[in-house]
Amino acid sequence: MPNIHSNISFGLVNIPIVMNPIIRNNDTAFNQLHQKCLNRIQYIKYCSHCKTVLKESEIIKGYEYAKDEYLTFNKEELDRLRPENEKEIEIISFIPIKDIDPSYFEKSYMLEKENKSKAYHLFCEALKKTGRVALAKTVIGSKFYYCILRFTPSGIIMTTLYFEEEVNIKEQELNSRISEKELALAVQLIDSLKGSFEPEKYRDEYQDNIKNAIEDKLNGKKIKGQKKKPKKQVSDLMEALEKSLKKKK
């Protein structure tokens, strides 16, 4: 994704920024091949009714309102529906971040100052001092988002939010009868496993295995699969808690 030039609209203050995604995909890329000849598979846009391969200019978007019945929209019509000031990040309010369930967080971007902007530094200091995050709305590509802007020591990070209808959280009844001893053992087990968040220590084990396998194949070696040890299941809750604590000690 290329850098996106935008600006934060903060009252009557405009803060020019450059938006960069902070997450990069570390998955190993594989191509789909024809097993017989090892040629790459092509994806062709084909109309089965007209029996023809289509150019991009021949394709429009359609909404299926009944089976095989479509309302069609061309690019010009869809462009007319885009929000006003779509190139801006328009701030709506300032809220405590604890008010937002992390389930609503989608994707994060670094908002870098585009020039020597005093307004950018002022905005950072104001967010830091108040301890709040800015709730805002913007458009990225063709999608409308609500998002939050928060202060970090590296600068402002913008995180897009899912809409309520996109988040499917079902309420559950949590009223099972739990004994005091079971709860005490569970708390002990949690205390025995407590730690701190150290992302530099966490490795993508599956991707590491794939990269090692690629290296082995290039060197003519066979891939050695990892032996998976079956995990012993303990059905009795008290026994499972006691054995877990004993194993940890």
Tab-separated table of C-alpha atoms in Angstrom, residues 14-245:
chain	number	residue	atom	x	y	z
A	14	ASN	CA	-5.531	21.204	9.900
A	15	ILE	CA	-2.551	18.958	10.559
A	16	PRO	CA	-0.908	17.524	7.379
A	17	ILE	CA	0.135	13.887	7.816
A	18	VAL	CA	1.360	10.878	5.849
A	19	MET	CA	-0.428	7.619	6.660
A	20	ASN	CA	1.605	4.380	6.658
A	21	PRO	CA	0.405	0.884	7.679
A	22	ILE	CA	2.403	-0.375	10.662
A	23	ILE	CA	1.544	-4.061	10.133
A	24	ARG	CA	3.253	-6.141	7.467
A	25	ASN	CA	2.297	-9.659	6.505
A	26	ASN	CA	5.092	-12.133	7.238
A	27	ASP	CA	3.419	-15.140	5.556
A	28	THR	CA	5.543	-16.980	2.999
A	29	ALA	CA	4.068	-16.368	-0.469
A	30	PHE	CA	3.145	-19.433	-2.511
A	31	ASN	CA	1.930	-19.451	-6.125
A	32	GLN	CA	-0.672	-21.917	-7.396
A	33	LEU	CA	0.757	-24.195	-10.103
A	34	HIS	CA	-0.567	-26.845	-12.446
A	35	GLN	CA	0.773	-30.074	-10.918
A	36	LYS	CA	1.468	-31.604	-14.349
A	37	CYS	CA	3.643	-28.875	-15.893
A	38	LEU	CA	4.328	-26.487	-12.939
A	39	ASN	CA	2.925	-23.533	-14.887
A	40	ARG	CA	1.314	-20.736	-12.846
A	41	ILE	CA	-2.501	-20.693	-12.753
A	42	GLN	CA	-4.117	-17.580	-14.258
A	43	TYR	CA	-7.298	-15.945	-12.996
A	44	ILE	CA	-9.416	-14.831	-15.936
A	45	LYS	CA	-12.607	-12.750	-15.704
A	46	TYR	CA	-14.933	-14.766	-17.902
A	47	CYS	CA	-18.637	-14.338	-18.753
A	48	SER	CA	-20.208	-17.790	-19.055
A	49	HIS	CA	-23.309	-16.304	-20.760
A	50	CYS	CA	-21.408	-14.531	-23.561
A	51	LYS	CA	-18.600	-17.112	-23.606
A	52	THR	CA	-15.955	-14.381	-23.601
A	53	VAL	CA	-13.035	-13.072	-21.541
A	54	LEU	CA	-13.777	-9.567	-20.228
A	55	LYS	CA	-11.680	-6.410	-20.005
A	56	GLU	CA	-11.796	-4.373	-16.789
A	57	SER	CA	-13.655	-1.567	-18.621
A	58	GLU	CA	-16.512	-3.986	-19.437
A	59	ILE	CA	-17.239	-4.794	-15.780
A	60	ILE	CA	-19.725	-2.930	-13.580
A	61	LYS	CA	-21.003	-3.599	-10.048
A	62	GLY	CA	-24.407	-5.095	-9.362
A	63	TYR	CA	-26.508	-5.536	-6.203
A	64	GLU	CA	-28.617	-8.707	-6.206
A	65	TYR	CA	-32.008	-7.594	-4.763
A	66	ALA	CA	-33.745	-10.847	-5.840
A	67	LYS	CA	-32.448	-14.111	-7.288
A	68	ASP	CA	-30.623	-13.273	-10.553
A	69	GLU	CA	-32.091	-9.729	-10.485
A	70	TYR	CA	-29.546	-6.903	-10.197
A	71	LEU	CA	-29.414	-3.151	-9.698
A	72	THR	CA	-26.303	-1.927	-11.502
A	73	PHE	CA	-23.964	0.891	-10.480
A	74	ASN	CA	-21.163	2.410	-12.529
A	75	LYS	CA	-18.081	4.119	-11.084
A	76	GLU	CA	-19.484	7.642	-11.526
A	77	GLU	CA	-22.642	6.767	-9.579
A	78	LEU	CA	-20.667	5.213	-6.721
A	79	ASP	CA	-18.288	8.215	-6.622
A	80	ARG	CA	-21.291	10.522	-6.039
A	81	LEU	CA	-22.109	8.553	-2.875
A	82	ARG	CA	-18.696	9.023	-1.260
A	83	PRO	CA	-18.657	11.187	1.907
A	84	GLU	CA	-17.659	14.855	1.865
A	85	ASN	CA	-14.096	15.683	2.938
A	86	GLU	CA	-13.096	12.047	2.392
A	87	LYS	CA	-9.420	12.967	2.274
A	88	GLU	CA	-9.568	14.233	5.865
A	89	ILE	CA	-9.395	12.515	9.226
A	90	GLU	CA	-12.219	14.441	10.898
A	91	ILE	CA	-12.181	14.373	14.701
A	92	ILE	CA	-15.591	13.971	16.351
A	93	SER	CA	-14.769	13.735	20.057
A	94	PHE	CA	-12.150	12.735	22.631
A	95	ILE	CA	-12.820	9.641	24.726
A	96	PRO	CA	-11.054	7.316	27.233
A	97	ILE	CA	-9.558	4.346	25.360
A	98	LYS	CA	-10.903	2.002	28.056
A	99	ASP	CA	-14.402	2.749	26.717
A	100	ILE	CA	-13.611	0.778	23.530
A	101	ASP	CA	-13.696	-3.018	23.565
A	102	PRO	CA	-10.523	-4.270	21.771
A	103	SER	CA	-12.810	-6.469	19.621
A	104	TYR	CA	-13.586	-3.306	17.617
A	105	PHE	CA	-9.927	-2.661	16.657
A	106	GLU	CA	-9.180	-3.460	13.001
A	107	LYS	CA	-5.995	-2.089	11.383
A	108	SER	CA	-3.391	0.435	12.555
A	109	TYR	CA	-1.486	3.168	10.703
A	110	MET	CA	1.365	5.456	11.720
A	111	LEU	CA	0.456	9.113	11.119
A	112	GLU	CA	3.739	10.863	10.403
A	113	LYS	CA	4.043	14.640	10.208
A	114	GLU	CA	4.315	15.740	6.587
A	115	ASN	CA	6.473	18.762	7.352
A	116	LYS	CA	7.838	20.645	10.377
A	117	SER	CA	4.344	20.961	11.799
A	118	LYS	CA	3.990	22.688	15.161
A	119	ALA	CA	0.319	21.661	15.138
A	120	TYR	CA	1.294	17.955	14.997
A	121	HIS	CA	3.510	18.293	18.097
A	122	LEU	CA	0.827	20.320	19.895
A	123	PHE	CA	-1.767	17.629	19.126
A	124	CYS	CA	0.589	14.924	20.475
A	125	GLU	CA	1.177	16.832	23.705
A	126	ALA	CA	-2.549	17.516	24.144
A	127	LEU	CA	-3.400	13.803	23.734
A	128	LYS	CA	-0.615	12.865	26.142
A	129	LYS	CA	-1.713	15.385	28.783
A	130	THR	CA	-5.428	14.520	28.648
A	131	GLY	CA	-4.871	10.752	28.468
A	132	ARG	CA	-7.682	10.517	25.922
A	133	VAL	CA	-7.862	9.291	22.333
A	134	ALA	CA	-9.481	11.120	19.434
A	135	LEU	CA	-12.509	9.456	17.857
A	136	ALA	CA	-12.571	10.376	14.164
A	137	LYS	CA	-13.972	9.363	10.768
A	138	THR	CA	-12.208	9.025	7.421
A	139	VAL	CA	-12.145	7.160	4.101
A	140	ILE	CA	-9.316	4.778	3.130
A	141	GLY	CA	-9.474	3.547	-0.454
A	142	SER	CA	-13.193	3.057	-1.052
A	143	LYS	CA	-14.169	2.237	2.552
A	144	PHE	CA	-15.550	4.591	5.195
A	145	TYR	CA	-14.216	4.137	8.721
A	146	TYR	CA	-14.535	5.392	12.241
A	147	CYS	CA	-11.146	5.310	13.928
A	148	ILE	CA	-9.203	6.390	16.992
A	149	LEU	CA	-6.010	8.464	17.126
A	150	ARG	CA	-3.772	7.832	20.120
A	151	PHE	CA	-0.482	9.229	21.355
A	152	THR	CA	2.579	6.955	21.504
A	153	PRO	CA	6.243	7.868	22.083
A	154	SER	CA	6.761	7.258	18.323
A	155	GLY	CA	3.969	9.628	17.293
A	156	ILE	CA	0.266	9.319	16.536
A	157	ILE	CA	-1.155	5.901	15.678
A	158	MET	CA	-4.553	5.655	13.988
A	159	THR	CA	-6.559	2.447	14.435
A	160	THR	CA	-9.637	1.820	12.303
A	161	LEU	CA	-12.685	0.369	14.043
A	162	TYR	CA	-15.203	-2.261	13.022
A	163	PHE	CA	-18.852	-1.175	13.006
A	164	GLU	CA	-21.210	-2.646	15.587
A	165	GLU	CA	-22.957	-4.857	13.001
A	166	GLU	CA	-19.559	-6.355	12.075
A	167	VAL	CA	-18.731	-7.443	15.642
A	168	ASN	CA	-20.558	-10.604	16.687
A	169	ILE	CA	-20.243	-10.950	20.459
A	170	LYS	CA	-22.852	-13.224	22.021
A	171	GLU	CA	-23.668	-12.839	25.705
A	172	GLN	CA	-23.204	-15.970	27.763
A	173	GLU	CA	-24.498	-16.916	31.173
A	174	LEU	CA	-21.503	-17.283	33.484
A	175	ASN	CA	-23.227	-18.620	36.577
A	176	SER	CA	-21.766	-22.125	36.923
A	177	ARG	CA	-21.285	-23.288	40.498
A	178	ILE	CA	-17.588	-23.000	41.285
A	179	SER	CA	-16.122	-24.020	44.636
A	180	GLU	CA	-13.804	-21.730	46.597
A	181	LYS	CA	-11.037	-24.340	46.301
A	182	GLU	CA	-11.382	-24.523	42.495
A	183	LEU	CA	-11.229	-20.734	42.261
A	184	ALA	CA	-8.204	-20.567	44.563
A	185	LEU	CA	-6.338	-23.156	42.482
A	186	ALA	CA	-7.226	-21.336	39.239
A	187	VAL	CA	-5.897	-18.056	40.699
A	188	GLN	CA	-2.714	-19.858	41.815
A	189	LEU	CA	-2.241	-21.242	38.306
A	190	ILE	CA	-2.692	-17.752	36.808
A	191	ASP	CA	-0.156	-16.314	39.293
A	192	SER	CA	2.333	-19.060	38.419
A	193	LEU	CA	2.078	-18.163	34.717
A	194	LYS	CA	2.103	-14.376	35.006
A	195	GLY	CA	4.561	-12.436	32.882
A	196	SER	CA	4.884	-9.318	30.742
A	197	PHE	CA	4.187	-8.617	27.075
A	198	GLU	CA	7.498	-9.018	25.189
A	199	PRO	CA	6.661	-9.068	21.447
A	200	GLU	CA	10.323	-9.317	20.409
A	201	LYS	CA	10.416	-12.825	21.924
A	202	TYR	CA	7.386	-14.176	20.055
A	203	ARG	CA	8.125	-16.047	16.827
A	204	ASP	CA	5.757	-17.296	14.140
A	205	GLU	CA	6.684	-20.959	14.557
A	206	TYR	CA	4.739	-22.110	11.491
A	207	GLN	CA	6.379	-19.563	9.172
A	208	ASP	CA	9.822	-20.395	10.628
A	209	ASN	CA	9.183	-24.067	9.834
A	210	ILE	CA	8.158	-23.201	6.241
A	211	LYS	CA	11.272	-21.056	5.693
A	212	ASN	CA	13.499	-23.839	7.065
A	213	ALA	CA	11.740	-26.376	4.816
A	214	ILE	CA	12.340	-24.139	1.756
A	215	GLU	CA	16.022	-23.946	2.660
A	216	ASP	CA	16.186	-27.735	3.103
A	217	LYS	CA	14.471	-28.349	-0.264
A	218	LEU	CA	16.862	-25.957	-2.022
A	219	ASN	CA	19.736	-27.969	-0.529
A	220	GLY	CA	18.224	-31.294	-1.618
A	221	LYS	CA	17.221	-32.371	1.884
A	222	LYS	CA	13.989	-34.065	2.887
A	223	ILE	CA	11.490	-32.219	5.051
A	224	LYS	CA	11.377	-33.618	8.543
A	225	GLY	CA	7.950	-33.167	10.101
A	226	GLN	CA	7.750	-32.334	13.769
A	227	LYS	CA	6.512	-35.128	16.001
A	228	LYS	CA	3.342	-34.030	17.760
A	229	LYS	CA	2.979	-35.390	21.261
A	230	PRO	CA	-0.617	-36.184	22.167
A	231	LYS	CA	-1.803	-34.006	25.049
A	232	LYS	CA	-3.245	-35.978	27.928
A	233	GLN	CA	-6.768	-34.827	28.718
A	234	VAL	CA	-7.923	-34.700	32.351
A	235	SER	CA	-11.704	-34.575	32.642
A	236	ASP	CA	-11.945	-33.825	36.365
A	237	LEU	CA	-11.541	-30.062	36.915
A	238	MET	CA	-9.915	-30.253	40.366
A	239	GLU	CA	-7.480	-32.928	39.208
A	240	ALA	CA	-6.604	-30.893	36.104
A	241	LEU	CA	-5.904	-27.782	38.220
A	242	GLU	CA	-3.796	-29.664	40.766
A	243	LYS	CA	-1.742	-31.454	38.096
A	244	SER	CA	-1.223	-28.188	36.187
A	245	LEU	CA	0.162	-26.488	39.305
